[in-house]
PDB file of C-alpha atoms and ligand atoms in Angstrom:
ATOM      1  CA  MET A   6      43.326  34.717  11.528  1.00  0.00           C
ATOM      2  CA  LEU A   7      40.356  32.580  12.758  1.00  0.00           C
ATOM      3  CA  PHE A   8      42.496  31.133  15.131  1.00  0.00           C
ATOM      4  CA  VAL A   9      43.463  34.619  16.786  1.00  0.00           C
ATOM      5  CA  ALA A  10      39.851  35.420  16.699  1.00  0.00           C
ATOM      6  CA  VAL A  11      38.671  32.484  19.028  1.00  0.00           C
ATOM      7  CA  ILE A  12      41.398  33.275  21.579  1.00  0.00           C
ATOM      8  CA  ALA A  13      40.237  36.912  21.498  1.00  0.00           C
ATOM      9  CA  ILE A  14      36.677  35.763  22.322  1.00  0.00           C
ATOM     10  CA  PHE A  15      37.739  33.605  24.982  1.00  0.00           C
ATOM     11  CA  ASN A  16      39.544  36.374  26.633  1.00  0.00           C
ATOM     12  CA  THR A  17      36.900  38.643  26.446  1.00  0.00           C
ATOM     13  CA  ALA A  18      34.230  36.228  27.669  1.00  0.00           C
ATOM     14  CA  CYS A  19      35.319  35.653  31.073  1.00  0.00           C
ATOM     15  CA  ASP A  20      32.080  36.777  32.564  1.00  0.00           C
ATOM     16  CA  GLY A  21      29.371  34.303  31.430  1.00  0.00           C
ATOM     17  CA  GLY A  22      31.847  32.275  29.361  1.00  0.00           C
ATOM     18  CA  LYS A  23      30.731  28.992  30.234  1.00  0.00           C
ATOM     19  CA  ALA A  24      27.420  29.565  28.514  1.00  0.00           C
ATOM     20  CA  ASP A  25      29.310  30.450  25.283  1.00  0.00           C
ATOM     21  CA  LYS A  26      31.391  27.149  25.328  1.00  0.00           C
ATOM     22  CA  LYS A  27      28.348  25.008  25.461  1.00  0.00           C
ATOM     23  CA  VAL A  28      27.024  26.490  22.477  1.00  0.00           C
ATOM     24  CA  ASP A  29      30.257  26.138  20.628  1.00  0.00           C
ATOM     25  CA  SER A  30      30.781  22.495  21.456  1.00  0.00           C
ATOM     26  CA  LYS A  31      27.341  21.618  20.672  1.00  0.00           C
ATOM     27  CA  ILE A  32      27.926  22.635  17.244  1.00  0.00           C
ATOM     28  CA  GLU A  33      31.034  20.626  16.780  1.00  0.00           C
ATOM     29  CA  GLU A  34      29.583  17.547  17.820  1.00  0.00           C
ATOM     30  CA  LYS A  35      27.302  17.106  14.609  1.00  0.00           C
ATOM     31  CA  PRO A  36      28.347  13.818  13.313  1.00  0.00           C
ATOM     32  CA  THR A  37      27.941  13.783   9.491  1.00  0.00           C
ATOM     33  CA  THR A  38      29.242   9.967   9.051  1.00  0.00           C
ATOM     34  CA  GLU A  39      26.701   8.651  11.514  1.00  0.00           C
ATOM     35  CA  VAL A  40      24.073  10.284   8.874  1.00  0.00           C
ATOM     36  CA  LYS A  41      25.608   8.283   5.980  1.00  0.00           C
ATOM     37  CA  GLU A  42      25.544   5.310   7.903  1.00  0.00           C
ATOM     38  CA  VAL A  43      21.758   5.202   8.584  1.00  0.00           C
ATOM     39  CA  GLN A  44      20.937   5.916   5.165  1.00  0.00           C
ATOM     40  CA  LYS A  45      23.155   2.403   3.623  1.00  0.00           C
ATOM     41  CA  GLU A  46      20.953   0.477   6.223  1.00  0.00           C
ATOM     42  CA  GLU A  47      17.816   1.652   4.939  1.00  0.00           C
ATOM     43  CA  ILE A  48      18.446   0.393   1.235  1.00  0.00           C
ATOM     44  CA  PRO A  49      15.911  -2.501   1.219  1.00  0.00           C
ATOM     45  CA  GLU A  50      17.031  -5.543  -0.460  1.00  0.00           C
ATOM     46  CA  SER A  51      13.574  -5.408  -2.712  1.00  0.00           C
ATOM     47  CA  VAL A  52      11.586  -2.869  -3.965  1.00  0.00           C
ATOM     48  CA  SER A  53       7.781  -2.731  -5.445  1.00  0.00           C
ATOM     49  CA  LEU A  54       6.798  -0.356  -8.072  1.00  0.00           C
ATOM     50  CA  VAL A  55       3.649   0.296 -10.047  1.00  0.00           C
ATOM     51  CA  ILE A  56       3.411   1.998 -13.322  1.00  0.00           C
ATOM     52  CA  LEU A  57       0.001   2.866 -15.065  1.00  0.00           C
ATOM     53  CA  GLY A  58      -0.474   2.988 -18.538  1.00  0.00           C
ATOM     54  CA  ASN A  59      -4.026   4.519 -19.657  1.00  0.00           C
ATOM     55  CA  ASP A  60      -5.995   5.056 -22.794  1.00  0.00           C
ATOM     56  CA  GLN A  61      -4.282   8.224 -23.576  1.00  0.00           C
ATOM     57  CA  MET A  62      -1.521   6.476 -24.552  1.00  0.00           C
ATOM     58  CA  LYS A  63       0.772   7.470 -21.458  1.00  0.00           C
ATOM     59  CA  PHE A  64       2.471   6.145 -18.553  1.00  0.00           C
ATOM     60  CA  ASP A  65       1.919   7.862 -15.426  1.00  0.00           C
ATOM     61  CA  LEU A  66       5.684   8.148 -14.652  1.00  0.00           C
ATOM     62  CA  ASP A  67       8.616   8.830 -16.757  1.00  0.00           C
ATOM     63  CA  GLU A  68      11.289   8.143 -14.352  1.00  0.00           C
ATOM     64  CA  LEU A  69      11.712   5.075 -11.815  1.00  0.00           C
ATOM     65  CA  GLU A  70      14.248   4.955  -9.328  1.00  0.00           C
ATOM     66  CA  VAL A  71      16.093   1.559  -7.873  1.00  0.00           C
ATOM     67  CA  TYR A  72      19.471   0.543  -6.245  1.00  0.00           C
ATOM     68  CA  GLU A  73      21.642  -1.685  -7.874  1.00  0.00           C
ATOM     69  CA  GLY A  74      21.125  -5.141  -7.296  1.00  0.00           C
ATOM     70  CA  GLN A  75      17.937  -4.558  -5.828  1.00  0.00           C
ATOM     71  CA  LYS A  76      15.046  -7.293  -6.237  1.00  0.00           C
ATOM     72  CA  VAL A  77      12.355  -5.259  -8.170  1.00  0.00           C
ATOM     73  CA  THR A  78       9.017  -6.103  -8.284  1.00  0.00           C
ATOM     74  CA  LEU A  79       7.478  -4.302 -11.094  1.00  0.00           C
ATOM     75  CA  THR A  80       3.516  -4.334 -11.800  1.00  0.00           C
ATOM     76  CA  LEU A  81       2.337  -2.431 -14.810  1.00  0.00           C
ATOM     77  CA  LYS A  82      -1.526  -1.564 -14.582  1.00  0.00           C
ATOM     78  CA  HIS A  83      -3.504  -0.614 -17.883  1.00  0.00           C
ATOM     79  CA  SER A  84      -6.116   1.855 -15.966  1.00  0.00           C
ATOM     80  CA  GLY A  85      -7.953   2.614 -19.345  1.00  0.00           C
ATOM     81  CA  LYS A  86     -10.839   0.468 -21.133  1.00  0.00           C
ATOM     82  CA  MET A  87      -9.813  -0.029 -24.646  1.00  0.00           C
ATOM     83  CA  PRO A  88      -8.624  -3.603 -25.608  1.00  0.00           C
ATOM     84  CA  LYS A  89      -4.788  -4.482 -26.049  1.00  0.00           C
ATOM     85  CA  GLU A  90      -5.395  -4.703 -29.954  1.00  0.00           C
ATOM     86  CA  VAL A  91      -6.236  -1.109 -29.760  1.00  0.00           C
ATOM     87  CA  MET A  92      -4.299   0.303 -26.862  1.00  0.00           C
ATOM     88  CA  GLY A  93      -2.035  -2.484 -25.631  1.00  0.00           C
ATOM     89  CA  HIS A  94       0.973  -1.510 -23.012  1.00  0.00           C
ATOM     90  CA  ASN A  95       3.873  -3.293 -22.301  1.00  0.00           C
ATOM     91  CA  TRP A  96       6.649  -2.495 -20.245  1.00  0.00           C
ATOM     92  CA  VAL A  97      10.245  -3.040 -21.671  1.00  0.00           C
ATOM     93  CA  LEU A  98      13.541  -2.157 -20.091  1.00  0.00           C
ATOM     94  CA  LEU A  99      16.262  -1.879 -22.511  1.00  0.00           C
ATOM     95  CA  GLN A 100      19.838  -2.598 -21.928  1.00  0.00           C
ATOM     96  CA  SER A 101      22.070   0.806 -21.990  1.00  0.00           C
ATOM     97  CA  GLY A 102      23.396   1.663 -25.412  1.00  0.00           C
ATOM     98  CA  VAL A 103      20.360   0.205 -27.180  1.00  0.00           C
ATOM     99  CA  LYS A 104      18.912   2.850 -29.792  1.00  0.00           C
ATOM    100  CA  VAL A 105      15.365   3.150 -28.807  1.00  0.00           C
ATOM    101  CA  SER A 106      14.020   3.862 -32.235  1.00  0.00           C
ATOM    102  CA  GLN A 107      15.941   0.897 -33.785  1.00  0.00           C
ATOM    103  CA  PHE A 108      14.638  -1.297 -31.333  1.00  0.00           C
ATOM    104  CA  ALA A 109      11.101  -0.047 -31.508  1.00  0.00           C
ATOM    105  CA  ASN A 110      10.945  -0.158 -35.250  1.00  0.00           C
ATOM    106  CA  ALA A 111      11.906  -3.749 -35.180  1.00  0.00           C
ATOM    107  CA  ALA A 112       9.245  -4.376 -32.289  1.00  0.00           C
ATOM    108  CA  MET A 113       6.650  -3.300 -34.472  1.00  0.00           C
ATOM    109  CA  SER A 114       6.432  -6.427 -36.647  1.00  0.00           C
ATOM    110  CA  ALA A 115       6.679  -8.540 -33.615  1.00  0.00           C
ATOM    111  CA  LYS A 116       3.284  -8.987 -32.863  1.00  0.00           C
ATOM    112  CA  GLU A 117       3.033 -12.936 -32.259  1.00  0.00           C
ATOM    113  CA  THR A 118       5.600 -12.212 -29.306  1.00  0.00           C
ATOM    114  CA  ASP A 119       3.914  -9.237 -27.767  1.00  0.00           C
ATOM    115  CA  TYR A 120       6.022  -6.465 -29.859  1.00  0.00           C
ATOM    116  CA  VAL A 121       9.358  -7.976 -28.229  1.00  0.00           C
ATOM    117  CA  PRO A 122      11.441  -9.168 -30.916  1.00  0.00           C
ATOM    118  CA  ALA A 123      12.727 -12.732 -30.164  1.00  0.00           C
ATOM    119  CA  ASP A 124      15.850 -11.578 -32.038  1.00  0.00           C
ATOM    120  CA  LYS A 125      16.776  -8.596 -29.932  1.00  0.00           C
ATOM    121  CA  MET A 126      16.269 -10.287 -26.478  1.00  0.00           C
ATOM    122  CA  SER A 127      19.765  -9.468 -25.968  1.00  0.00           C
ATOM    123  CA  GLU A 128      18.927  -5.740 -25.587  1.00  0.00           C
ATOM    124  CA  VAL A 129      16.298  -6.453 -23.181  1.00  0.00           C
ATOM    125  CA  ILE A 130      16.787  -6.518 -19.313  1.00  0.00           C
ATOM    126  CA  ALA A 131      13.107  -7.089 -18.371  1.00  0.00           C
ATOM    127  CA  TYR A 132       9.591  -6.761 -20.111  1.00  0.00           C
ATOM    128  CA  THR A 133       6.016  -7.612 -19.275  1.00  0.00           C
ATOM    129  CA  LYS A 134       3.681  -9.031 -21.587  1.00  0.00           C
ATOM    130  CA  LEU A 135       0.988  -6.815 -23.475  1.00  0.00           C
ATOM    131  CA  ILE A 136      -1.936  -5.866 -21.505  1.00  0.00           C
ATOM    132  CA  GLY A 137      -5.407  -3.994 -22.396  1.00  0.00           C
ATOM    133  CA  GLY A 138      -7.601  -2.150 -20.406  1.00  0.00           C
ATOM    134  CA  GLY A 139      -8.193  -3.175 -16.966  1.00  0.00           C
ATOM    135  CA  GLU A 140      -5.780  -5.815 -17.054  1.00  0.00           C
ATOM    136  CA  GLU A 141      -2.215  -5.647 -14.951  1.00  0.00           C
ATOM    137  CA  VAL A 142       0.938  -7.778 -14.957  1.00  0.00           C
ATOM    138  CA  THR A 143       3.838  -8.317 -12.584  1.00  0.00           C
ATOM    139  CA  ILE A 144       7.363  -9.222 -13.037  1.00  0.00           C
ATOM    140  CA  GLU A 145      10.650  -9.527 -10.976  1.00  0.00           C
ATOM    141  CA  PHE A 146      14.097  -8.765 -12.170  1.00  0.00           C
ATOM    142  CA  VAL A 147      17.255  -7.663 -10.619  1.00  0.00           C
ATOM    143  CA  ALA A 148      18.371  -3.958 -10.943  1.00  0.00           C
ATOM    144  CA  PRO A 149      21.378  -3.944 -13.002  1.00  0.00           C
ATOM    145  CA  SER A 150      24.391  -1.859 -12.240  1.00  0.00           C
ATOM    146  CA  LYS A 151      24.325   1.900 -11.618  1.00  0.00           C
ATOM    147  CA  GLY A 152      23.261   4.001 -14.582  1.00  0.00           C
ATOM    148  CA  SER A 153      20.305   5.218 -16.514  1.00  0.00           C
ATOM    149  CA  TYR A 154      18.151   2.736 -18.646  1.00  0.00           C
ATOM    150  CA  ASP A 155      15.517   3.729 -21.157  1.00  0.00           C
ATOM    151  CA  TYR A 156      12.012   1.544 -20.663  1.00  0.00           C
ATOM    152  CA  ILE A 157       9.299   2.158 -23.650  1.00  0.00           C
ATOM    153  CA  CYS A 158       5.933   0.234 -24.270  1.00  0.00           C
ATOM    154  CA  SER A 159       6.681  -1.181 -27.710  1.00  0.00           C
ATOM    155  CA  PHE A 160       3.501  -1.309 -28.898  1.00  0.00           C
ATOM    156  CA  PRO A 161       3.604   0.201 -32.349  1.00  0.00           C
ATOM    157  CA  GLY A 162       3.818   3.860 -32.497  1.00  0.00           C
ATOM    158  CA  HIS A 163       3.723   4.190 -28.512  1.00  0.00           C
ATOM    159  CA  TYR A 164       7.426   4.575 -27.763  1.00  0.00           C
ATOM    160  CA  SER A 165       7.914   8.222 -28.621  1.00  0.00           C
ATOM    161  CA  ILE A 166       5.231   9.089 -25.860  1.00  0.00           C
ATOM    162  CA  MET A 167       5.347   5.967 -23.725  1.00  0.00           C
ATOM    163  CA  LYS A 168       9.130   6.341 -22.360  1.00  0.00           C
ATOM    164  CA  GLY A 169      10.964   6.612 -19.384  1.00  0.00           C
ATOM    165  CA  LYS A 170      14.244   6.210 -17.427  1.00  0.00           C
ATOM    166  CA  LEU A 171      14.730   3.733 -14.881  1.00  0.00           C
ATOM    167  CA  ILE A 172      17.589   5.148 -12.661  1.00  0.00           C
ATOM    168  CA  VAL A 173      19.827   2.882 -10.858  1.00  0.00           C
ATOM    169  CA  LYS A 174      21.587   4.370  -7.888  1.00  0.00           C
TER     170      LYS A 174
HETATM  171 CO1   CO B 480       1.495   1.164 -24.981  1.00  0.00          CO
END
């Protein structure tokens, strides 16, 4: 049906038909593959992320995005004023499949290791030390395989609010 319709247009468009054809060919030329290639080239080898924790016991971001295999430089800043003994924050990225509540419960009694339990290191992809108001800490890690990963602050009582997802594309 479409083919018939196109022929009909050509037949009836003898006068000024050239202009019509130009418009048609421009539309067809739009390349879709080229756009994809450009996007692939634009994925940088490394990425820097900054996430804030505050005196209100909150991260400013509940979602971070990186690409698989990317070298990630993550800075955690404590934008508040309270000391780390009272309002300490860390950033702990958990392996997929780890039960966040179970990890956090174990973390509560791991004060000596900044609330990252030594016997649960296999459940952790990356983590920062614990910081207090005005402090910051930077870590580097390689983004894991594609998927969605939980991150938390493992200071006692914080994980239910201080949590988010690292999306690896
Ligand atoms: Co915290």
